[in-house]
Short mmCIF file of C-alpha atoms in Angstrom, two decimals:
data_model
loop_
_atom_site.label_atom_id
_atom_site.label_comp_id
_atom_site.label_asym_id
_atom_site.label_seq_id
_atom_site.Cartn_x
_atom_site.Cartn_y
_atom_site.Cartn_z
CA MET A 1 119.71 137.23 172.71
CA ALA A 2 117.06 136.64 169.69
CA LYS A 3 114.27 136.86 172.12
CA LYS A 4 115.57 139.74 173.92
CA ALA A 5 116.12 141.74 170.74
CA ALA A 6 112.70 140.75 169.49
CA ASP A 7 111.32 142.28 172.71
CA ILE A 8 113.06 145.31 172.25
CA PHE A 9 111.98 145.98 168.71
CA ASP A 10 108.54 144.44 169.04
CA LEU A 11 109.18 142.23 166.35
CA PRO A 12 107.85 138.80 165.83
CA GLY A 13 110.56 136.19 167.36
CA GLU A 14 111.00 134.07 164.30
CA ALA A 15 111.52 136.80 162.26
CA ILE A 16 114.87 137.83 164.26
CA GLY A 17 116.13 134.91 165.74
CA GLY A 18 115.22 131.58 164.34
CA LEU A 19 112.45 131.42 167.11
CA PRO A 20 109.80 128.89 166.61
CA SER A 21 106.75 129.99 165.51
CA LEU A 22 103.28 128.18 166.19
CA GLU A 23 100.13 128.21 163.99
CA ILE A 24 96.95 126.76 165.26
CA SER A 25 94.14 126.21 163.04
CA GLY A 26 90.84 124.31 163.52
CA LEU A 27 91.98 122.93 166.61
CA GLY A 28 93.27 120.00 165.08
CA ARG A 29 96.22 121.23 162.63
CA ILE A 30 99.36 122.99 164.24
CA ARG A 31 102.22 124.66 161.81
CA ILE A 32 105.41 124.87 163.51
CA GLU A 33 107.95 127.07 161.94
CA ASN A 34 111.72 126.89 162.64
CA HIS A 35 111.78 123.87 164.63
CA LYS A 36 114.99 122.22 165.48
CA GLY A 37 114.20 118.68 165.10
CA LEU A 38 111.44 115.99 166.52
CA LEU A 39 111.96 114.71 169.63
CA THR A 40 109.28 112.20 170.20
CA TYR A 41 106.48 110.98 168.02
CA SER A 42 103.82 108.58 168.70
CA GLU A 43 99.73 109.03 168.13
CA GLU A 44 99.41 110.36 171.69
CA LEU A 45 102.55 112.79 171.87
CA VAL A 46 104.65 114.61 169.85
CA GLU A 47 107.71 116.27 171.39
CA VAL A 48 109.35 119.18 168.83
CA SER A 49 112.48 121.04 169.83
CA GLY A 50 112.21 124.65 169.74
CA GLY A 51 115.83 125.71 170.38
CA LYS A 52 115.74 126.84 173.86
CA ALA A 53 112.27 125.30 174.68
CA VAL A 54 110.55 121.89 173.76
CA ILE A 55 106.85 121.83 172.53
CA LYS A 56 104.88 119.21 173.94
CA ILE A 57 101.59 118.13 172.19
CA SER A 58 99.24 115.89 173.52
CA GLY A 59 96.23 114.44 172.14
CA SER A 60 95.12 111.39 170.15
CA SER A 61 95.65 110.32 166.59
CA LEU A 62 98.50 112.66 166.05
CA ASP A 63 100.04 112.41 162.49
CA ILE A 64 102.80 114.17 161.04
CA ARG A 65 101.05 115.47 158.02
CA ALA A 66 104.61 117.10 156.45
CA MET A 67 108.12 117.71 157.90
CA THR A 68 110.94 119.71 156.36
CA ALA A 69 114.02 121.12 157.80
CA ASP A 70 112.03 124.51 158.78
CA LEU A 71 108.67 123.47 158.86
CA LEU A 72 106.28 120.85 160.86
CA ILE A 73 102.83 120.45 159.68
CA ILE A 74 101.02 117.84 162.67
CA SER A 75 97.22 117.05 162.95
CA GLY A 76 94.84 115.09 164.61
CA GLU A 77 92.86 115.64 168.06
CA ILE A 78 95.07 118.00 170.11
CA PHE A 79 94.25 118.15 173.65
CA LYS A 80 97.41 120.08 174.96
CA ILE A 81 100.34 122.29 174.14
CA GLU A 82 102.95 122.62 176.78
CA PHE A 83 106.51 124.49 176.47
CA ILE A 84 109.08 123.00 178.55
CA TYR A 85 112.08 125.28 179.26
CA MET B 1 99.24 116.07 140.88
CA GLN B 2 101.60 114.77 144.11
CA LYS B 3 100.31 111.43 143.26
CA GLY B 4 101.09 111.40 139.59
CA PHE B 5 104.51 112.40 140.04
CA SER B 6 104.95 110.00 142.84
CA ILE B 7 104.02 107.19 140.20
CA ILE B 8 106.43 108.38 137.68
CA THR B 9 109.34 108.72 140.01
CA GLY B 10 108.29 105.45 142.00
CA ILE B 11 107.68 105.39 145.89
CA VAL B 12 108.89 102.98 148.93
CA ARG B 13 107.61 102.17 151.85
CA ILE B 14 110.40 101.67 154.50
CA ARG B 15 110.49 100.48 157.96
CA ILE B 16 113.14 101.79 160.06
CA THR B 17 114.26 100.23 163.27
CA GLY B 18 116.40 101.85 166.15
CA ARG B 19 116.48 103.75 169.32
CA LYS B 20 114.62 106.83 168.84
CA PRO B 21 113.61 106.68 165.18
CA GLU B 22 112.59 110.34 165.60
CA ARG B 23 116.25 111.15 165.00
CA ALA B 24 116.00 109.13 161.60
CA LEU B 25 113.40 111.60 160.56
CA ASN B 26 115.45 114.72 161.59
CA ARG B 27 118.18 113.35 159.62
CA LEU B 28 115.88 112.82 156.35
CA THR B 29 114.44 116.20 156.76
CA GLU B 30 118.02 118.03 156.63
CA GLU B 31 118.66 116.25 153.68
CA ASP B 32 115.39 117.14 152.40
CA ILE B 33 114.03 114.00 151.91
CA LYS B 34 110.56 114.29 152.19
CA PHE B 35 108.36 111.50 153.80
CA GLY B 36 104.87 110.85 154.09
CA LYS B 37 102.31 108.25 155.80
CA LEU B 38 104.25 108.32 158.78
CA LYS B 39 103.28 105.17 161.17
CA LYS B 40 104.92 104.45 164.38
CA LEU B 41 104.40 100.51 165.03
CA SER B 42 106.83 100.45 168.45
CA GLU B 43 108.90 102.57 170.57
CA ASN B 44 111.59 101.53 168.23
CA THR B 45 110.05 101.26 164.68
CA ILE B 46 108.47 103.49 162.49
CA GLU B 47 107.04 103.18 158.69
CA LEU B 48 107.42 105.72 156.19
CA THR B 49 106.91 106.38 152.22
CA ILE B 50 109.52 108.09 150.32
CA ASN B 51 110.29 108.99 147.12
CA GLY B 52 111.74 106.23 144.85
CA MET B 53 114.73 108.02 143.92
CA LYS B 54 115.63 109.24 147.23
CA TYR B 55 115.69 105.46 148.53
CA PRO B 56 119.41 104.86 148.26
CA ALA B 57 120.24 107.96 149.92
CA ALA B 58 117.68 107.63 152.79
CA GLU B 59 118.85 104.16 153.16
CA ALA B 60 122.36 105.22 153.29
CA LEU B 61 121.47 108.08 155.67
CA CYS B 62 119.84 106.04 158.31
CA ARG B 63 122.39 103.17 158.24
CA SER B 64 125.05 105.87 159.10
CA ALA B 65 122.98 106.74 162.23
CA GLY B 66 122.77 103.21 163.28
CA PHE B 67 119.19 102.40 161.97
CA GLU B 68 118.22 99.34 160.59
CA VAL B 69 116.04 100.16 157.02
CA THR B 70 113.84 97.49 155.68
CA LEU B 71 112.12 97.75 152.56
CA ILE B 72 108.40 96.68 152.79
CA SER B 73 107.17 97.81 149.29
CA LYS B 74 107.88 99.57 146.19
CA SER B 75 105.64 100.80 143.01
CA GLY B 76 105.90 103.29 140.52
CA ILE B 77 106.99 103.26 136.67
CA PRO B 78 110.80 103.01 137.32
CA PHE B 79 110.44 99.75 139.63
CA PHE B 80 107.72 98.49 136.83
CA LEU B 81 110.45 98.68 134.18
CA ARG B 82 113.31 97.72 136.31
CA ARG B 83 111.54 94.35 136.14
CA PHE B 84 112.32 94.00 132.48
CA LYS B 85 115.85 95.12 133.06
CA LYS B 86 117.50 91.36 131.89
CA ARG B 87 114.57 90.32 129.85
CA TYR B 88 116.28 91.82 126.80
CA VAL B 89 114.00 90.66 123.98
CA LEU B 90 110.71 92.02 125.57
CA PHE B 91 112.85 95.25 126.05
CA PHE B 92 114.20 95.45 122.43
CA ALA B 93 111.10 94.09 120.43
CA PRO B 94 109.33 97.33 121.02
CA ILE B 95 112.30 99.37 119.78
CA ILE B 96 112.77 97.26 116.92
CA CYS B 97 109.15 97.46 116.19
CA VAL B 98 108.95 100.86 116.17
CA ALA B 99 112.26 101.35 114.03
CA ALA B 100 111.16 98.93 111.72
CA ALA B 101 107.47 100.69 111.34
CA PHE B 102 109.63 103.99 111.02
CA TYR B 103 111.46 102.69 108.24
CA LEU B 104 109.11 100.71 106.29
CA SER B 105 106.80 103.78 106.39
CA PHE B 106 109.32 105.28 103.65
CA PHE B 107 108.23 102.68 101.35
CA ILE B 108 105.24 102.53 99.00
CA TRP B 109 102.70 99.83 100.39
CA GLU B 110 99.29 101.18 98.54
CA LEU B 111 98.90 102.50 95.25
CA GLU B 112 95.87 104.39 94.42
CA VAL B 113 94.96 104.98 90.73
CA SER B 114 92.14 107.53 90.11
CA GLY B 115 91.10 109.87 87.02
CA ASN B 116 91.47 106.70 84.62
CA GLU B 117 87.97 106.15 82.29
CA THR B 118 88.93 103.59 79.47
CA ILE B 119 92.24 102.70 80.35
CA SER B 120 92.26 99.86 82.81
CA LYS B 121 94.18 100.35 86.28
CA GLY B 122 96.09 97.38 85.53
CA GLU B 123 97.62 99.01 82.83
CA ILE B 124 98.80 102.10 84.42
CA LEU B 125 99.99 99.96 87.11
CA ALA B 126 102.19 98.02 85.05
CA ALA B 127 103.46 101.10 83.40
CA LEU B 128 104.38 102.66 86.59
CA GLU B 129 106.02 99.23 87.67
CA GLU B 130 108.39 99.64 84.50
CA ALA B 131 109.03 102.96 85.56
CA GLY B 132 110.25 102.01 88.94
CA VAL B 133 107.16 102.77 90.88
CA GLY B 134 105.35 99.97 92.88
CA ILE B 135 104.70 98.01 95.88
CA GLY B 136 108.04 97.94 97.78
CA THR B 137 109.46 101.46 96.10
CA PHE B 138 111.10 103.91 98.20
CA GLY B 139 108.68 107.07 98.45
CA MET B 140 111.64 109.46 98.72
CA GLY B 141 113.15 108.23 95.74
CA ILE B 142 110.48 108.76 93.36
CA ASP B 143 111.24 111.38 90.47
CA GLN B 144 107.74 112.61 89.22
CA GLU B 145 109.04 113.96 85.95
CA ILE B 146 110.97 110.76 84.93
CA THR B 147 108.11 108.70 85.96
CA ARG B 148 105.82 111.19 84.09
CA SER B 149 107.67 110.93 81.12
CA LEU B 150 108.08 106.90 81.21
CA VAL B 151 104.56 106.24 81.86
CA LEU B 152 103.32 108.89 79.30
CA SER B 153 105.59 107.53 76.60
CA ASP B 154 104.46 103.75 77.26
CA ILE B 155 100.90 104.85 77.59
CA ASN B 156 100.05 107.08 74.66
CA LYS B 157 96.20 107.56 76.08
CA LEU B 158 97.19 109.31 78.71
CA SER B 159 98.03 113.09 78.68
CA TRP B 160 99.13 113.95 82.24
CA LEU B 161 99.99 112.10 85.29
CA THR B 162 101.33 112.73 89.03
CA VAL B 163 102.49 110.59 92.02
CA ASN B 164 101.55 112.13 95.39
CA VAL B 165 103.30 110.02 98.20
CA SER B 166 101.62 110.37 101.52
CA GLY B 167 103.63 108.34 104.12
CA CYS B 168 103.30 104.41 102.61
CA ARG B 169 100.62 105.49 100.24
CA ALA B 170 101.33 106.36 96.75
CA ARG B 171 98.07 108.14 94.93
CA VAL B 172 98.40 108.03 91.11
CA ILE B 173 96.07 110.52 89.44
CA VAL B 174 96.03 110.47 85.45
CA ARG B 175 94.36 112.54 82.69
CA GLU B 176 92.96 110.51 79.41
CA ARG B 177 93.83 112.31 76.42
CA ILE B 178 90.95 113.74 74.57
CA ASP B 179 91.03 112.85 70.92
CA ARG B 180 91.15 116.17 68.59
CA PRO B 181 87.85 116.41 66.24
CA GLU B 182 88.34 115.45 62.65
CA ILE B 183 88.82 118.98 61.16
CA ILE B 184 87.34 119.28 57.83
CA ASP B 185 88.95 121.28 55.56
CA GLU B 186 86.39 122.93 53.35
CA GLY B 187 88.38 124.93 51.18
CA LEU B 188 90.28 121.38 49.92
CA PRO B 189 88.63 120.59 46.42
CA SER B 190 87.05 116.60 47.01
CA GLU B 191 84.94 114.10 45.70
CA VAL B 192 82.70 111.56 47.28
CA ARG B 193 83.44 108.14 46.00
CA SER B 194 81.76 104.89 46.59
CA GLY B 195 83.61 102.85 49.91
CA LYS B 196 81.56 99.94 48.66
CA THR B 197 79.68 98.36 45.90
CA GLY B 198 75.83 98.39 45.95
CA ILE B 199 72.86 99.64 44.67
CA ILE B 200 72.05 103.47 45.22
CA GLU B 201 68.83 103.95 47.47
CA LYS B 202 69.09 107.49 48.51
CA MET B 203 71.35 110.38 48.34
CA ASN B 204 71.66 113.79 49.99
CA VAL B 205 73.88 115.84 48.25
CA TYR B 206 75.34 119.22 50.35
CA MET B 207 77.88 120.12 47.88
CA GLY B 208 78.96 118.96 44.48
CA LYS B 209 77.11 117.68 41.80
CA ALA B 210 75.74 114.04 42.08
CA LEU B 211 76.81 111.98 39.18
CA VAL B 212 74.47 108.93 39.64
CA GLU B 213 70.85 108.75 41.03
CA ALA B 214 69.05 106.12 43.14
CA GLY B 215 68.60 103.06 41.78
CA ASP B 216 72.21 103.11 40.24
CA THR B 217 74.62 100.56 40.75
CA VAL B 218 78.12 101.95 41.73
CA VAL B 219 81.62 99.95 42.30
CA LEU B 220 84.06 100.47 44.80
CA GLY B 221 85.96 103.57 44.31
CA GLN B 222 83.59 105.02 41.68
CA THR B 223 82.92 108.52 41.98
CA ILE B 224 79.33 109.80 43.01
CA ILE B 225 79.34 113.05 43.79
CA THR B 226 82.06 115.30 42.14
CA GLY B 227 83.74 118.56 43.17
CA ALA B 228 84.12 119.84 39.82
CA LEU B 229 81.54 122.14 38.77
CA ASP B 230 81.45 123.38 35.41
CA SER B 231 80.21 126.92 34.94
CA ARG B 232 79.62 128.55 31.64
CA SER B 233 80.85 131.93 32.65
CA SER B 234 83.70 130.93 34.73
CA GLY B 235 84.87 127.61 33.45
CA THR B 236 85.59 124.86 35.98
CA ARG B 237 85.35 125.74 39.37
CA HIS B 238 86.65 123.12 42.23
CA VAL B 239 84.84 122.45 45.63
CA HIS B 240 84.47 120.23 48.63
CA ALA B 241 81.96 117.66 47.82
CA MET B 242 80.17 116.47 50.60
CA GLY B 243 77.08 114.08 50.82
CA ASP B 244 75.41 110.86 52.28
CA VAL B 245 75.13 108.30 50.18
CA TYR B 246 73.05 105.17 51.25
CA ALA B 247 73.03 102.05 49.19
CA ARG B 248 71.99 98.69 49.39
CA THR B 249 74.97 96.25 49.88
CA TRP B 250 75.45 92.49 50.18
CA TYR B 251 77.38 90.23 52.12
CA GLU B 252 78.52 86.81 52.51
CA ILE B 253 80.70 85.68 55.40
CA SER B 254 81.31 82.17 56.81
CA ALA B 255 82.60 80.80 60.09
CA SER B 256 83.63 77.06 61.29
CA MET B 257 83.87 75.31 63.96
CA PRO B 258 85.28 71.52 64.45
CA LEU B 259 81.94 69.37 65.72
CA GLU B 260 84.99 67.36 67.65
CA TYR B 261 86.81 68.94 70.43
CA THR B 262 89.00 68.09 73.30
CA ALA B 263 87.47 68.98 76.76
CA LYS B 264 89.01 68.90 80.10
CA ARG B 265 87.85 66.73 83.04
CA TYR B 266 89.44 67.84 86.54
CA THR B 267 90.34 64.45 88.23
CA GLY B 268 89.79 65.73 91.89
CA LYS B 269 93.84 65.92 92.58
CA ASN B 270 94.36 69.26 94.03
CA ILE B 271 97.87 70.58 94.68
CA GLU B 272 98.09 74.03 97.22
CA LYS B 273 101.06 76.26 97.63
CA LYS B 274 101.30 79.28 99.66
CA SER B 275 103.90 81.95 99.79
CA LEU B 276 104.48 85.07 102.04
CA ILE B 277 105.06 88.21 100.07
CA ILE B 278 106.69 90.85 101.91
CA GLY B 279 107.23 94.03 99.87
CA ASN B 280 108.83 92.63 96.90
CA ILE B 281 110.49 89.81 98.94
CA ARG B 282 108.55 86.29 98.42
CA LEU B 283 109.08 83.59 101.04
CA ASN B 284 107.77 79.92 99.80
CA LEU B 285 106.02 78.08 102.34
CA TYR B 286 106.74 75.04 100.75
CA PHE B 287 109.70 72.75 99.96
CA ASN B 288 108.81 70.74 96.62
CA ALA B 289 108.71 73.52 94.03
CA GLY B 290 108.07 70.87 91.42
CA ILE B 291 104.71 69.87 90.13
CA SER B 292 103.96 65.94 89.46
CA MET B 293 100.77 66.47 87.32
CA VAL B 294 100.96 66.59 83.59
CA ASN B 295 98.04 68.39 82.77
CA TYR B 296 96.52 71.04 85.33
CA ASP B 297 95.16 74.60 85.74
CA LYS B 298 97.00 76.70 88.04
CA ILE B 299 94.65 79.17 90.12
CA THR B 300 96.34 82.05 92.00
CA THR B 301 94.46 84.16 94.85
CA THR B 302 96.29 86.80 96.79
CA GLN B 303 94.98 88.08 99.78
CA ARG B 304 96.85 91.27 101.04
CA MET B 305 96.58 91.54 104.80
CA LYS B 306 95.10 94.51 107.00
CA ILE B 307 94.61 95.50 110.32
CA GLY B 308 91.38 97.72 110.47
CA GLY B 309 91.50 99.70 107.33
CA PHE B 310 95.45 99.85 107.30
CA LEU B 311 96.87 98.01 104.51
CA LEU B 312 99.99 95.94 105.34
CA PRO B 313 102.77 95.44 102.93
CA VAL B 314 102.16 91.61 103.49
CA SER B 315 100.46 89.34 100.78
CA VAL B 316 99.94 85.69 101.26
CA GLU B 317 99.51 84.13 97.74
CA LYS B 318 97.77 80.80 97.50
CA SER B 319 98.01 78.77 93.87
CA VAL B 320 96.30 75.81 93.62
CA TYR B 321 96.81 73.32 91.17
CA ARG B 322 94.08 71.47 89.81
CA GLU B 323 94.64 68.30 87.70
CA TYR B 324 92.58 67.20 84.88
CA GLU B 325 92.43 64.81 81.98
CA GLU B 326 91.56 65.64 78.32
CA ILE B 327 88.71 63.62 77.07
CA PRO B 328 86.98 64.08 73.35
CA CYS B 329 83.66 65.59 73.31
CA MET B 330 81.20 66.28 70.11
CA THR B 331 79.69 69.61 70.08
CA ASP B 332 75.82 69.54 69.81
CA ALA B 333 75.20 70.85 66.24
CA ALA B 334 72.36 73.52 67.23
CA TYR B 335 75.13 74.89 70.05
CA ALA B 336 77.46 75.14 67.32
CA GLU B 337 74.91 76.81 65.10
CA ALA B 338 74.12 79.29 67.82
CA ALA B 339 77.76 80.30 68.61
CA LEU B 340 78.58 80.45 65.00
CA LYS B 341 75.26 82.64 64.16
CA LYS B 342 76.55 84.86 66.95
CA ARG B 343 80.11 85.33 65.88
CA LEU B 344 78.97 86.07 62.45
CA LEU B 345 76.42 88.66 63.17
CA ALA B 346 79.32 90.38 65.71
CA ARG B 347 81.59 90.52 62.68
CA LEU B 348 78.77 91.64 60.16
CA ASN B 349 77.72 94.58 62.61
CA GLU B 350 81.90 95.55 62.94
CA ILE B 351 81.54 95.81 58.80
CA ILE B 352 78.39 98.01 58.50
CA ALA B 353 79.00 100.15 61.56
CA ASP B 354 75.97 102.35 61.83
CA GLY B 355 74.12 100.51 58.69
CA GLU B 356 70.90 99.06 59.10
CA LEU B 357 70.48 94.87 58.53
CA ARG B 358 67.39 94.20 56.17
CA MET B 359 67.67 90.75 55.24
CA THR B 360 69.78 87.67 56.45
CA ARG B 361 69.87 84.06 55.58
CA TYR B 362 72.14 81.13 56.82
CA GLU B 363 73.25 78.13 55.27
CA VAL B 364 74.63 75.29 56.84
CA THR B 365 77.32 72.55 55.82
CA LYS B 366 79.09 69.70 57.64
CA GLU B 367 82.24 68.18 55.96
CA ASN B 368 84.98 66.50 57.51
CA GLY B 369 83.45 66.94 61.09
CA ILE B 370 83.95 70.86 60.55
CA PHE B 371 80.43 72.61 60.98
CA THR B 372 80.18 75.54 58.50
CA LEU B 373 77.89 78.58 58.85
CA THR B 374 77.72 80.94 56.12
CA LEU B 375 75.51 84.12 56.66
CA SER B 376 74.21 86.20 53.50
CA ALA B 377 73.07 89.37 54.21
CA GLU B 378 71.45 92.42 52.69
CA CYS B 379 72.30 95.88 54.41
CA LEU B 380 71.56 99.28 53.99
CA GLU B 381 74.80 101.81 54.58
CA GLN B 382 76.46 105.08 53.94
CA ILE B 383 78.90 104.26 51.43
CA GLY B 384 79.95 107.50 50.66
CA VAL B 385 83.91 108.37 51.24
CA VAL B 386 85.35 112.08 50.76
CA SER B 387 88.39 111.85 48.55
CA PRO B 388 90.86 114.83 47.59
CA LEU B 389 89.89 115.75 44.08
CA GLN B 390 92.57 114.75 41.58
CA ILE B 391 92.84 118.49 39.42
CA PRO B 392 94.28 117.69 35.90
CA THR B 393 97.21 120.24 35.18
CA SER B 394 97.01 122.36 32.19
#
């Protein structure tokens, strides 16, 4: 519903329905807003719930730098980001 | 900044064990409990660092979710201070010290005196003590007006005094009285009389008429320069007679001294007693106050304690009692003569003041163990004394 509304009004999904927002900077830092919780954490794999999808981040030396109810910052050597619906 | 804040609030490192420990992280973030230095040790174990103040809440939260929480380490000021929780003396001693220092800072522990030239500091301090201002006096209780009036009435030579209290130091500033010069009333009829008996050598008459001349002998109280001037046209005129009259005077003064005297010989037996003086309170650091010696000298030294340049209200008083025995001795005649000569000359100089000593002669006599020295001296001195003129009423 939120995704549809965002598509109709051509607005960012996170602004309307609390959809997750991903921001990658410098290839080694991912900032995830509006996440729904951490599912898995290890130095090689971090899985974050994004509501309807799971954001799967693979890499090495992954580290959770900060985590609040809305924001998650992961740093490390990132190899792959997948969205699993 | 964050690190400094963590030190103030304290930080703890905990280990969370349980199935899917990520759930515990989610629970913590839901409750707005921030964590850091996350490390996954195994599939079911993670370690993280949280704020020390949030530890009880985090522990309760994780345990309610079925996790086991282990405290690994704790650091920061709250945990450091908690170590002293049951060490009451250590906890209260600094508080008592600070309170004592604060309380004692209201009292005077140092007195500085300035502005005195001829009056000794000891005399001023003694007068202040009499007026209730001394070491250990409550600084805020000093009444400037009362202190000033009491001290000024006690020491007549003082014209002004103030006591400035700054913390535990009192600065006493004084001003000494300047004697008013003698004012000569030149309108008052007077005459110059002889203050001593002698032979006049020279005279300087500034006003009036000389009744004697150089070479004349004058006796004590004799009029030398009169202020009553006779005039053929207007009868007797009275003036303020002035003049310097220098005359040769003679003195004969004696001083005696017994040749046999009693001297002290220290036996070497000393008793030392110490006292601790805190403000006005004296604590004797000895038990037996009595002195078993018959003849003794007591030498007391007081040492004020200080830290750096700051004087403390604590002094250590040391009294040394030195035993001596009395032994008869004979004075050397030469020594006696020299001592008496010095004494006689000092006395003569006091008598003639600014006068000139022209000739001296000494005569020694010894009788019944008494050594007597007689000084005969000839001097030149100003003997004129201005006195009010007695005007006969007609």
